[in-house]
CSV table of C-alpha atoms in Angstrom, one decimal:
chain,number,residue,atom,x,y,z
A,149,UNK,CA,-49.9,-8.0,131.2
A,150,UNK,CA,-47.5,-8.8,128.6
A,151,UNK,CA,-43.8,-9.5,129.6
A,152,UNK,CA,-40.7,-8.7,127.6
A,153,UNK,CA,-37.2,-9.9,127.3
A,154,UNK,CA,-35.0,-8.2,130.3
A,155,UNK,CA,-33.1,-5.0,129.0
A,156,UNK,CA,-29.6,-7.1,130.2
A,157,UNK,CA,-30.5,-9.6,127.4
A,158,UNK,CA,-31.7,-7.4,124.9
A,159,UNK,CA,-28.4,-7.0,122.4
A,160,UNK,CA,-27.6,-5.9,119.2
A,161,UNK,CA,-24.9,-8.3,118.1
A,162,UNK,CA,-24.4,-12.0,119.7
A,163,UNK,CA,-21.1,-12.0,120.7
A,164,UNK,CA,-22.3,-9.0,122.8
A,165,UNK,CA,-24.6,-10.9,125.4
A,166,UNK,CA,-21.6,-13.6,124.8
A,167,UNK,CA,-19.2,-10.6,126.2
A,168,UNK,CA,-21.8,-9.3,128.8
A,169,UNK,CA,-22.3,-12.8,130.7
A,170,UNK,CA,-18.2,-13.3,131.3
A,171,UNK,CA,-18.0,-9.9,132.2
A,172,UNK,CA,-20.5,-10.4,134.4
A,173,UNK,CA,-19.0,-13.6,136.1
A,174,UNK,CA,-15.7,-12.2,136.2
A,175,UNK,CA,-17.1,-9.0,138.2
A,176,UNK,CA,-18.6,-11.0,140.6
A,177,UNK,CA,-15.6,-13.6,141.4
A,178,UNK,CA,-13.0,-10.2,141.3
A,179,UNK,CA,-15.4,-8.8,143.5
A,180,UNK,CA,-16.4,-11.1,146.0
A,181,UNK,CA,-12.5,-12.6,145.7
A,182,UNK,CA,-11.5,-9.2,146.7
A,183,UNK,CA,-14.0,-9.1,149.5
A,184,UNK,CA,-12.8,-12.8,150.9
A,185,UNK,CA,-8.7,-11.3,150.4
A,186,UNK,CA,-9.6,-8.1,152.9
A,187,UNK,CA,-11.6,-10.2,155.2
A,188,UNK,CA,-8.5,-12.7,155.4
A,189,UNK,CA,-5.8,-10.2,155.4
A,190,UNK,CA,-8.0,-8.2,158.0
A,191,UNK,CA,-8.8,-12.0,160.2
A,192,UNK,CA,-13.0,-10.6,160.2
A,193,UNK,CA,-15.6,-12.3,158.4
A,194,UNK,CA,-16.8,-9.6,155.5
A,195,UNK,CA,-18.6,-11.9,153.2
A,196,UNK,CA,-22.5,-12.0,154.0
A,197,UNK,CA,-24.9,-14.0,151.7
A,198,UNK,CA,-26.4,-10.0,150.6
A,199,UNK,CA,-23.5,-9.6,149.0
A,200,UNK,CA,-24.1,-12.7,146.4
A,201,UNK,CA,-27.8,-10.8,145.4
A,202,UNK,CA,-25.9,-6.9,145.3
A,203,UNK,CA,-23.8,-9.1,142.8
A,204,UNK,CA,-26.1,-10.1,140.8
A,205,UNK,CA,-28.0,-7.0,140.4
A,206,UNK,CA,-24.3,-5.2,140.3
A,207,UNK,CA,-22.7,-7.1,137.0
A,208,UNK,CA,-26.1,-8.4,135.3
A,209,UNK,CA,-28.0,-5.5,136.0
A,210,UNK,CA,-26.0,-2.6,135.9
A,211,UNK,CA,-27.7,0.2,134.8
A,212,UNK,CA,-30.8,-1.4,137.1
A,213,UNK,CA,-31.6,2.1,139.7
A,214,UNK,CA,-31.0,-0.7,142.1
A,215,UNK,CA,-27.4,-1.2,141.4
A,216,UNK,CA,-26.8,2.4,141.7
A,217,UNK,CA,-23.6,2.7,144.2
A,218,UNK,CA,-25.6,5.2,146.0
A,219,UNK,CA,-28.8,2.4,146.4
A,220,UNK,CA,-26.3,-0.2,147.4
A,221,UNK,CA,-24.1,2.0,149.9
A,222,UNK,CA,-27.6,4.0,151.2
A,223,UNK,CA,-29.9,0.4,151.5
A,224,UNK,CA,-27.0,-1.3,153.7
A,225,UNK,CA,-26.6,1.7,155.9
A,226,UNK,CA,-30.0,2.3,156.7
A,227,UNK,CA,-30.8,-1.6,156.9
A,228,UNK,CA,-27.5,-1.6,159.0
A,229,UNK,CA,-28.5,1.2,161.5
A,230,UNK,CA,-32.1,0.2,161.7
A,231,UNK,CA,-31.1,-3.0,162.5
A,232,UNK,CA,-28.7,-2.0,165.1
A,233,UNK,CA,-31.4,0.3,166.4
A,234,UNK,CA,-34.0,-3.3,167.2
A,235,UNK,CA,-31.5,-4.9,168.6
A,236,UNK,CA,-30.4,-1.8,170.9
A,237,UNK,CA,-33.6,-0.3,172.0
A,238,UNK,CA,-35.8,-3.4,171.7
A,239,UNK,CA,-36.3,-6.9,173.3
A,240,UNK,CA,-35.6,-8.4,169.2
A,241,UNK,CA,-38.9,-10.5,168.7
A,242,UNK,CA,-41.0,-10.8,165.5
A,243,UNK,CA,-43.1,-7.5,166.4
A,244,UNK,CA,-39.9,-5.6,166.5
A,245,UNK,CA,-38.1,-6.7,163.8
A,246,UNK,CA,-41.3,-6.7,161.4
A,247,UNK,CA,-41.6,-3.1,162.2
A,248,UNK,CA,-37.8,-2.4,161.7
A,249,UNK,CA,-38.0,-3.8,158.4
A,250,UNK,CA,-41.1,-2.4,157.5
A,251,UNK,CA,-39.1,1.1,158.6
A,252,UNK,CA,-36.1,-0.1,156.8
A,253,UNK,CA,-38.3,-0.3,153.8
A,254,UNK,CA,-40.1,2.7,154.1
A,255,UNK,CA,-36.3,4.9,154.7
A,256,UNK,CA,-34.9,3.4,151.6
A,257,UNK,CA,-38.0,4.7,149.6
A,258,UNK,CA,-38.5,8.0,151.1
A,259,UNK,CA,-34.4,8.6,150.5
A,260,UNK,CA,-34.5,6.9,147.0
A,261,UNK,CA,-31.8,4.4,147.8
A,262,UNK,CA,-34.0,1.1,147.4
A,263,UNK,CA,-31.5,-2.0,147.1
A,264,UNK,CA,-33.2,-5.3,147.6
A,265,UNK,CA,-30.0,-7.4,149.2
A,266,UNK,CA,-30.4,-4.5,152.0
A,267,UNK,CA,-33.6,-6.3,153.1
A,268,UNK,CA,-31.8,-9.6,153.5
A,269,UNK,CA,-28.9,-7.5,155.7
A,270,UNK,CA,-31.5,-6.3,157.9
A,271,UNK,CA,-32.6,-9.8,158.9
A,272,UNK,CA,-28.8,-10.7,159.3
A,273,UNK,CA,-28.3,-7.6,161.2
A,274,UNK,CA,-31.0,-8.7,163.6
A,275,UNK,CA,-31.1,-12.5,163.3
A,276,UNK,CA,-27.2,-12.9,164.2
A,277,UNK,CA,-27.1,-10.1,167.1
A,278,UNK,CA,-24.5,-8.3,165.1
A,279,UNK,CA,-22.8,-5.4,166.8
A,280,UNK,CA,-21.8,-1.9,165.8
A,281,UNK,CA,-17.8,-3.1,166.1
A,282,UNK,CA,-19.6,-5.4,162.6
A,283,UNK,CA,-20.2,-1.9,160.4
A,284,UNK,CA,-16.9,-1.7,159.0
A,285,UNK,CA,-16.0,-4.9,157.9
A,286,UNK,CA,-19.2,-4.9,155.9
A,287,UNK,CA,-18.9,-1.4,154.5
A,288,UNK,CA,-14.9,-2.7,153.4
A,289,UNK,CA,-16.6,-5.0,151.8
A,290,UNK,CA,-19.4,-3.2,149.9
A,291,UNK,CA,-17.0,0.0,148.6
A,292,UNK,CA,-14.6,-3.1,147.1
A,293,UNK,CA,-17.5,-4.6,145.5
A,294,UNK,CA,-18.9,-1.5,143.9
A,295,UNK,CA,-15.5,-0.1,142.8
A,296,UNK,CA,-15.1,-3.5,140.6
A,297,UNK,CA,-18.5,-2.9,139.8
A,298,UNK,CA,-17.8,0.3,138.6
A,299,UNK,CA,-14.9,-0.6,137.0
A,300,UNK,CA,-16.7,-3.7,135.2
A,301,UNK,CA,-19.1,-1.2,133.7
A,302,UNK,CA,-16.4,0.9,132.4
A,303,UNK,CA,-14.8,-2.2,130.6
A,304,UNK,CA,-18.2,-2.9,129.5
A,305,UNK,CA,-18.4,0.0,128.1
A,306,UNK,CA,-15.3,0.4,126.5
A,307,UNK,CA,-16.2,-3.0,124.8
A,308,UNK,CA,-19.3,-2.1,123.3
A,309,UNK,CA,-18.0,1.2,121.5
A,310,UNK,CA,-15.1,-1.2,119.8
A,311,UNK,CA,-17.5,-3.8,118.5
């Protein structure tokens, strides 16, 4: 098996990997910055570790099918209601949440909205007890980091036609 250089570092021109990097550490501190402005305007806590990975794969990888909004919106409400579902209907032991995940897994596939960080929520979901009242503080949080992630790419783009 031979491996070749990741698409995000495959460039053209220098100063174009140069560009993409800063781009790609200004999404992430505009989008977790806006995350952490909500949560304190709002008093709730809305920034989960996930969020750093949907980051990375969001402004270093995005045209990845994982940074997809729909991936990233679809994997953290299925891992969200899944996990809501062991802790509801379920005494929350290993058995349980290894099949929730495993189920978590398996949704994400089936409804071709695979996002890696939505693993990682899952266990938060289940491992912290978090409640239902808990879904919109991180769903705030995940349309703010996609929309700068969305807007990122459209910089991005608008850079690489100029140079």
């Amino acid at each position: 098996m031979s491996y070749s250089e990741p698409e995000m570092h495959k460039t053209k021109k220098p100063n174009l990997h140069y560009t993409e990097s800063v781009l790609a550490g200004v999404g992430a501190f505009l989008g977790l910055s806006l995350i952490g402005l909500l949560a304190e305007k709002a008093n709730m806590l809305m920034i989960i570790a996930p969020f750093g990975a949907t980051a990375v794969l969001l402004f270093s990888a995005p045209h990845s099918p994982f940074s997809r909004p729909l991936n990233i919106f679809g994997g953290y409400l299925i891992s969200t209601l899944i996990g809501l579902c062991v802790l509801e209907y379920t005494t929350g032991g290993w058995l349980p949440i290894g099949i929730g995940l495993g189920i978590t897994i398996m949704m994400m596939h089936l409804l071709k909205v695979v996002h890696p960080p939505a693993g990682a929520n899952f266990l938060i979901v289940t491992q912290g007890h978090l409640s239902l009242h808990l879904i919109w503080p991180l769903f705030i949080g995940l349309i703010a980091l996609i929309l700068v992630g969305i807007s990122i790419d459209k910089l991005q783009k608008k850079i690489n036609v100029s140079e």
